[in-house]
mmCIF file of C-alpha atoms in Angstrom:
data_model
loop_
_atom_site.group_PDB
_atom_site.id
_atom_site.type_symbol
_atom_site.label_atom_id
_atom_site.label_comp_id
_atom_site.label_asym_id
_atom_site.label_seq_id
_atom_site.Cartn_x
_atom_site.Cartn_y
_atom_site.Cartn_z
ATOM 1 C CA MET A 1 19.702 22.665 19.570
ATOM 2 C CA SER A 2 21.166 25.737 17.889
ATOM 3 C CA LYS A 3 24.643 24.914 19.190
ATOM 4 C CA LEU A 4 24.735 21.584 17.364
ATOM 5 C CA THR A 5 26.048 22.777 14.011
ATOM 6 C CA CYS A 6 28.794 20.239 13.253
ATOM 7 C CA LYS A 7 28.719 19.271 9.551
ATOM 8 C CA GLU A 8 30.407 15.883 9.875
ATOM 9 C CA LYS A 9 28.634 13.035 8.141
ATOM 10 C CA ILE A 10 26.437 10.793 10.230
ATOM 11 C CA ASP A 11 24.861 7.399 9.665
ATOM 12 C CA ASP A 12 21.531 8.511 8.262
ATOM 13 C CA ARG A 13 21.516 8.065 4.486
ATOM 14 C CA ASN A 14 24.727 10.127 4.304
ATOM 15 C CA ARG A 15 22.981 13.334 5.341
ATOM 16 C CA SER A 16 25.125 15.782 7.273
ATOM 17 C CA TRP A 17 24.433 16.595 10.885
ATOM 18 C CA LEU A 18 23.302 20.098 9.866
ATOM 19 C CA GLU A 19 20.905 18.715 7.259
ATOM 20 C CA LEU A 20 19.420 16.357 9.811
ATOM 21 C CA LEU A 21 19.081 19.173 12.343
ATOM 22 C CA ASN A 22 17.275 21.348 9.809
ATOM 23 C CA TYR A 23 14.889 18.494 9.060
ATOM 24 C CA VAL A 24 14.078 18.001 12.747
ATOM 25 C CA GLU A 25 13.801 21.749 13.408
ATOM 26 C CA ALA A 26 11.235 22.051 10.624
ATOM 27 C CA SER A 27 9.149 19.123 11.872
ATOM 28 C CA THR A 28 8.319 20.400 15.370
ATOM 29 C CA SER A 29 8.749 23.366 17.691
ATOM 30 C CA SER A 30 9.047 21.217 20.837
ATOM 31 C CA GLU A 31 12.640 20.856 22.064
ATOM 32 C CA SER A 32 11.866 17.521 23.728
ATOM 33 C CA GLU A 33 10.316 16.158 20.518
ATOM 34 C CA LYS A 34 13.349 17.323 18.541
ATOM 35 C CA LEU A 35 15.665 15.471 20.911
ATOM 36 C CA ASP A 36 13.486 12.348 20.774
ATOM 37 C CA LYS A 37 13.497 12.379 16.972
ATOM 38 C CA LEU A 38 17.270 12.817 16.790
ATOM 39 C CA THR A 39 17.760 9.987 19.265
ATOM 40 C CA GLN A 40 15.480 7.650 17.295
ATOM 41 C CA MET A 41 17.188 8.499 13.998
ATOM 42 C CA VAL A 42 20.837 8.510 15.042
ATOM 43 C CA LEU A 43 21.522 6.507 18.198
ATOM 44 C CA PRO A 44 20.517 2.996 17.033
ATOM 45 C CA LYS A 45 22.847 3.239 14.033
ATOM 46 C CA PHE A 46 25.586 4.678 16.227
ATOM 47 C CA VAL A 47 25.320 1.651 18.527
ATOM 48 C CA ALA A 48 25.526 -0.654 15.515
ATOM 49 C CA ARG A 49 28.716 1.080 14.398
ATOM 50 C CA LEU A 50 30.279 0.609 17.834
ATOM 51 C CA VAL A 51 30.061 -3.159 17.474
ATOM 52 C CA LYS A 52 30.961 -3.428 13.782
ATOM 53 C CA GLU A 53 34.475 -4.748 14.395
ATOM 54 C CA LYS A 54 33.172 -7.488 16.679
ATOM 55 C CA GLU A 55 30.447 -8.303 14.195
ATOM 56 C CA ASP A 56 32.963 -8.701 11.356
ATOM 57 C CA LYS A 57 35.019 -11.096 13.458
ATOM 58 C CA MET A 58 31.985 -13.214 14.325
ATOM 59 C CA MET A 59 30.710 -13.607 10.763
ATOM 60 C CA ILE A 60 31.864 -16.611 8.687
ATOM 61 C CA GLU A 61 31.212 -17.633 5.126
ATOM 62 C CA LYS A 62 29.254 -20.874 4.753
ATOM 63 C CA ASP A 63 27.605 -22.193 1.588
ATOM 64 C CA GLY A 64 28.107 -18.801 -0.021
ATOM 65 C CA LEU A 65 26.006 -17.057 2.645
ATOM 66 C CA LYS A 66 27.017 -15.286 5.840
ATOM 67 C CA SER A 67 26.310 -17.072 9.080
ATOM 68 C CA CYS A 68 27.167 -16.367 12.712
ATOM 69 C CA HIS A 69 28.948 -18.387 15.385
ATOM 70 C CA GLU A 70 27.178 -18.593 18.699
ATOM 71 C CA VAL A 71 29.424 -17.077 21.331
ATOM 72 C CA GLY A 72 29.583 -18.544 24.798
ATOM 73 C CA VAL A 73 26.446 -20.624 24.285
ATOM 74 C CA GLU A 74 27.684 -23.516 22.144
ATOM 75 C CA GLY A 75 25.055 -25.942 23.336
ATOM 76 C CA LYS A 76 23.646 -25.872 26.841
ATOM 77 C CA GLN A 77 26.961 -26.767 28.556
ATOM 78 C CA ASP A 78 28.183 -23.165 28.537
ATOM 79 C CA TYR A 79 24.858 -21.741 29.665
ATOM 80 C CA LEU A 80 23.455 -24.067 32.309
ATOM 81 C CA THR A 81 25.204 -25.119 35.499
ATOM 82 C CA GLY A 82 24.828 -27.611 38.336
ATOM 83 C CA LYS A 83 21.312 -28.841 38.915
ATOM 84 C CA GLN A 84 20.032 -27.230 35.715
ATOM 85 C CA LYS A 85 22.491 -29.246 33.609
ATOM 86 C CA LYS A 86 21.408 -32.512 35.196
ATOM 87 C CA GLN A 87 17.717 -31.721 34.839
ATOM 88 C CA THR A 88 18.139 -30.635 31.234
ATOM 89 C CA THR A 89 20.042 -33.801 30.311
ATOM 90 C CA LYS A 90 17.178 -35.890 31.684
ATOM 91 C CA GLY A 91 14.721 -33.739 29.803
ATOM 92 C CA ASN A 92 16.364 -33.994 26.366
ATOM 93 C CA LYS A 93 14.126 -36.860 25.215
ATOM 94 C CA LYS A 94 11.050 -35.015 26.404
ATOM 95 C CA LYS A 95 12.200 -31.869 24.598
ATOM 96 C CA GLN A 96 12.383 -33.701 21.272
ATOM 97 C CA LYS A 97 8.694 -34.645 21.596
ATOM 98 C CA ILE A 98 7.537 -31.090 22.229
ATOM 99 C CA ASN A 99 5.260 -29.807 19.458
ATOM 100 C CA ASN A 100 3.868 -26.369 18.797
ATOM 101 C CA GLN A 101 1.248 -26.305 21.542
ATOM 102 C CA ARG A 102 -0.466 -23.432 23.298
ATOM 103 C CA LYS A 103 2.019 -20.957 24.731
ATOM 104 C CA GLY A 104 0.190 -21.040 28.048
ATOM 105 C CA GLN A 105 1.788 -24.450 28.638
ATOM 106 C CA ASP A 106 5.343 -23.143 28.274
ATOM 107 C CA SER A 107 5.935 -22.731 31.999
ATOM 108 C CA GLU A 108 5.139 -26.368 32.691
ATOM 109 C CA LYS A 109 7.304 -27.570 29.814
ATOM 110 C CA LEU A 110 10.196 -25.338 30.867
ATOM 111 C CA MET A 111 9.991 -26.726 34.379
ATOM 112 C CA GLU A 112 10.124 -30.280 33.053
ATOM 113 C CA ILE A 113 13.432 -29.620 31.297
ATOM 114 C CA GLY A 114 15.004 -27.715 34.204
ATOM 115 C CA LEU A 115 14.623 -24.155 32.961
ATOM 116 C CA GLU A 116 12.442 -22.798 35.765
ATOM 117 C CA PRO A 117 13.640 -20.626 37.315
ATOM 118 C CA PRO A 118 15.360 -19.267 34.178
ATOM 119 C CA PRO A 119 19.158 -19.399 34.040
ATOM 120 C CA ASP A 120 21.051 -16.122 34.323
ATOM 121 C CA MET A 121 22.424 -14.276 31.324
ATOM 122 C CA PRO A 122 25.760 -15.828 30.235
ATOM 123 C CA GLN A 123 28.795 -13.882 31.383
ATOM 124 C CA VAL A 124 29.972 -13.298 27.811
ATOM 125 C CA PHE A 125 26.746 -11.372 27.083
ATOM 126 C CA GLN A 126 26.967 -9.455 30.359
ATOM 127 C CA ASP A 127 30.520 -8.371 29.488
ATOM 128 C CA TYR A 128 29.516 -7.455 25.944
ATOM 129 C CA ILE A 129 26.614 -5.295 27.114
ATOM 130 C CA ARG A 130 28.792 -3.548 29.672
ATOM 131 C CA ASP A 131 31.351 -2.814 26.924
ATOM 132 C CA LEU A 132 28.534 -1.043 25.073
ATOM 133 C CA GLY A 133 27.820 1.028 28.177
ATOM 134 C CA GLY A 134 24.646 -0.946 28.953
ATOM 135 C CA SER A 135 22.923 -1.272 32.314
ATOM 136 C CA GLU A 136 19.455 -1.992 33.774
ATOM 137 C CA ILE A 137 19.543 -5.533 32.369
ATOM 138 C CA LYS A 138 16.165 -7.294 32.669
ATOM 139 C CA LEU A 139 14.821 -10.657 31.522
ATOM 140 C CA VAL A 140 11.804 -9.876 29.356
ATOM 141 C CA ILE A 141 10.712 -13.378 28.353
ATOM 142 C CA GLN A 142 11.856 -17.001 28.109
ATOM 143 C CA GLN A 143 9.983 -19.067 25.543
ATOM 144 C CA PHE A 144 10.030 -21.834 22.971
ATOM 145 C CA LEU A 145 10.495 -20.661 19.393
ATOM 146 C CA GLN A 146 7.409 -21.351 17.304
ATOM 147 C CA VAL A 147 7.443 -22.135 13.585
ATOM 148 C CA THR A 148 5.825 -18.741 12.953
ATOM 149 C CA ASP A 149 8.782 -17.078 14.714
ATOM 150 C CA LEU A 150 11.145 -18.600 12.150
ATOM 151 C CA ARG A 151 9.469 -17.999 8.807
ATOM 152 C CA SER A 152 11.362 -15.272 6.984
ATOM 153 C CA GLN A 153 8.262 -14.372 4.961
ATOM 154 C CA GLN A 154 6.380 -13.593 8.179
ATOM 155 C CA ASN A 155 9.396 -11.745 9.563
ATOM 156 C CA ARG A 156 8.341 -11.486 13.188
ATOM 157 C CA LEU A 157 9.089 -12.766 16.670
ATOM 158 C CA SER A 158 6.058 -12.733 18.937
ATOM 159 C CA MET A 159 6.180 -12.182 22.719
ATOM 160 C CA SER A 160 2.824 -12.632 24.439
ATOM 161 C CA LEU A 161 2.137 -9.996 27.089
ATOM 162 C CA LYS A 162 0.921 -12.831 29.314
ATOM 163 C CA GLN A 163 4.451 -14.269 29.375
ATOM 164 C CA ILE A 164 6.370 -11.027 29.966
ATOM 165 C CA ARG A 165 8.409 -11.394 33.163
ATOM 166 C CA SER A 166 9.297 -7.772 33.903
ATOM 167 C CA ALA A 167 8.264 -4.292 32.800
ATOM 168 C CA PHE A 168 10.918 -3.061 30.399
ATOM 169 C CA LEU A 169 9.421 0.007 28.693
ATOM 170 C CA SER A 170 9.079 3.554 29.947
ATOM 171 C CA GLU A 171 5.637 5.166 30.054
ATOM 172 C CA ASP A 172 6.432 7.196 26.922
ATOM 173 C CA GLU A 173 7.637 4.103 25.054
ATOM 174 C CA GLU A 174 4.520 2.188 26.062
ATOM 175 C CA ARG A 175 2.329 5.057 24.840
ATOM 176 C CA THR A 176 4.160 4.996 21.501
ATOM 177 C CA LEU A 177 3.357 1.322 21.014
ATOM 178 C CA ASN A 178 -0.216 1.737 22.216
ATOM 179 C CA ALA A 179 -0.658 4.395 19.533
ATOM 180 C CA LYS A 180 0.200 1.663 16.991
ATOM 181 C CA ARG A 181 3.580 3.176 16.222
ATOM 182 C CA GLN A 182 6.852 1.256 16.070
ATOM 183 C CA MET A 183 10.188 1.805 17.804
ATOM 184 C CA ALA A 184 13.624 1.177 16.299
ATOM 185 C CA VAL A 185 15.586 -1.050 18.701
ATOM 186 C CA PRO A 186 19.168 -2.399 18.435
ATOM 187 C CA LEU A 187 19.189 -6.164 19.051
ATOM 188 C CA VAL A 188 22.243 -8.173 20.103
ATOM 189 C CA GLU A 189 21.971 -11.527 18.342
ATOM 190 C CA PRO A 190 22.987 -14.967 19.700
ATOM 191 C CA CYS A 191 26.294 -14.571 17.810
ATOM 192 C CA LEU A 192 26.922 -11.090 19.306
ATOM 193 C CA SER A 193 26.192 -9.365 16.015
ATOM 194 C CA VAL A 194 23.901 -6.335 16.262
ATOM 195 C CA SER A 195 20.899 -5.606 14.033
ATOM 196 C CA ILE A 196 18.355 -2.794 14.165
ATOM 197 C CA VAL A 197 14.837 -4.222 14.465
ATOM 198 C CA ASN A 198 11.433 -2.692 15.128
ATOM 199 C CA LEU A 199 9.268 -3.223 18.193
ATOM 200 C CA ALA A 200 5.482 -3.018 17.923
ATOM 201 C CA LYS A 201 2.381 -4.170 19.794
ATOM 202 C CA TRP A 202 -0.187 -6.293 17.972
ATOM 203 C CA SER A 203 -3.440 -8.019 18.823
ATOM 204 C CA ILE A 204 -3.138 -11.678 17.800
ATOM 205 C CA LYS A 205 -6.073 -14.029 18.353
ATOM 206 C CA SER A 206 -7.655 -11.663 20.887
ATOM 207 C CA SER A 207 -4.406 -11.461 22.851
ATOM 208 C CA LEU A 208 -1.840 -8.661 22.906
ATOM 209 C CA SER A 209 1.768 -9.395 21.990
ATOM 210 C CA TYR A 210 4.963 -7.427 21.569
ATOM 211 C CA ILE A 211 6.291 -8.015 18.051
ATOM 212 C CA ILE A 212 9.893 -7.802 16.877
ATOM 213 C CA ASN A 213 9.970 -7.240 13.112
ATOM 214 C CA GLY A 214 11.719 -4.858 10.694
ATOM 215 C CA ASP A 215 15.132 -6.424 9.975
ATOM 216 C CA TYR A 216 14.267 -9.502 12.046
ATOM 217 C CA SER A 217 14.625 -11.631 8.881
ATOM 218 C CA LYS A 218 18.308 -10.625 8.877
ATOM 219 C CA VAL A 219 18.625 -12.010 12.416
ATOM 220 C CA LEU A 220 17.100 -15.291 11.231
ATOM 221 C CA LYS A 221 19.533 -15.471 8.328
ATOM 222 C CA ASN A 222 22.555 -14.736 10.505
ATOM 223 C CA ASN A 223 21.551 -17.412 13.007
ATOM 224 C CA ARG A 224 19.841 -19.939 10.736
ATOM 225 C CA ASN A 225 21.974 -22.829 12.038
ATOM 226 C CA SER A 226 21.036 -22.014 15.615
ATOM 227 C CA LEU A 227 17.444 -20.778 15.800
ATOM 228 C CA LYS A 228 15.135 -23.712 15.102
ATOM 229 C CA PRO A 229 11.649 -24.805 16.176
ATOM 230 C CA ASN A 230 11.308 -25.499 19.909
ATOM 231 C CA ALA A 231 14.663 -23.972 20.780
ATOM 232 C CA VAL A 232 14.364 -22.137 24.080
ATOM 233 C CA VAL A 233 15.360 -18.492 23.829
ATOM 234 C CA GLN A 234 15.456 -15.528 26.152
ATOM 235 C CA ILE A 235 14.904 -11.867 25.324
ATOM 236 C CA TRP A 236 16.693 -9.451 27.656
ATOM 237 C CA SER A 237 16.397 -5.661 27.709
ATOM 238 C CA PHE A 238 19.025 -3.121 28.699
ATOM 239 C CA ARG A 239 19.640 0.620 28.496
ATOM 240 C CA ILE A 240 22.564 2.638 27.145
ATOM 241 C CA GLN A 241 23.216 6.059 28.625
ATOM 242 C CA PRO A 242 23.242 9.046 28.447
ATOM 243 C CA ASN A 243 19.861 8.973 26.653
ATOM 244 C CA SER A 244 18.631 5.681 28.119
ATOM 245 C CA GLN A 245 18.602 4.079 24.647
ATOM 246 C CA PHE A 246 16.524 0.894 24.813
ATOM 247 C CA ASP A 247 18.127 -2.321 23.454
ATOM 248 C CA PHE A 248 17.351 -6.054 23.264
ATOM 249 C CA ALA A 249 19.555 -9.149 23.505
ATOM 250 C CA LEU A 250 18.367 -12.473 22.027
ATOM 251 C CA ILE A 251 20.004 -15.516 23.627
ATOM 252 C CA LYS A 252 19.492 -19.189 22.790
ATOM 253 C CA VAL A 253 19.321 -21.333 25.931
ATOM 254 C CA ILE A 254 19.003 -24.831 24.443
ATOM 255 C CA ASP A 255 18.766 -26.267 20.937
ATOM 256 C CA GLY A 256 15.560 -26.996 19.088
ATOM 257 C CA GLU A 257 14.769 -29.795 16.670
ATOM 258 C CA ASP A 258 17.915 -31.101 14.994
ATOM 259 C CA GLY A 259 17.852 -30.860 11.248
ATOM 260 C CA HIS A 260 14.563 -28.958 11.091
ATOM 261 C CA VAL A 261 15.395 -25.870 9.052
ATOM 262 C CA ILE A 262 12.839 -23.147 8.321
ATOM 263 C CA ASN A 263 13.235 -21.504 4.905
#
């Protein structure tokens, strides 16, 4: 730690690297805790800076507010192939009748519209993640968006532990959440913009869920023309080396209710 004395400015409220080091040095005597704190404070913003140019290109002005294009997933044609396309086309009328029912029924509904097994991550997202230096890509969950996932005043996306498809956290990360602390996580949006959100674990109606919050309302704003009730979305996890930085990608699989906009 003592060798890291560069005074260049970093992305943490304009504090210099030396100032940030002094802050971390004073907070703990453990070298591993110092490294963890620096990683949590600096790396997510560094990742966001890496994709800034792409983000600027993807943003458009509409109705005086910024909105994002969806990249590579303009409707289900670019995402689903072969048998899944045919099944989904037949299921479109059924999809329009889907209401906000118990999440335990999602698997059956997804099967009806041809989304079980889940489709793979689109190639455009795979390429984008690799450009960031990402690896260890895992599908965390595939689910219907609920109205509560889309209300900016609630500012949260809920992922029931009962629907999680693969373990995506390290033991230390899981302990952090179990201690009712949050983690800062970069999230690649459907339009390939990147926002820094928080990940937490909550008990909701006697059931545990992972919760994405923090700047999640910004994600909703950026993708307000895309993320609507009963849209099917996937959350993927990946890691960026050398510090195994944990990241999410949010991908829309099929559209939700046309014209139903959540304020």
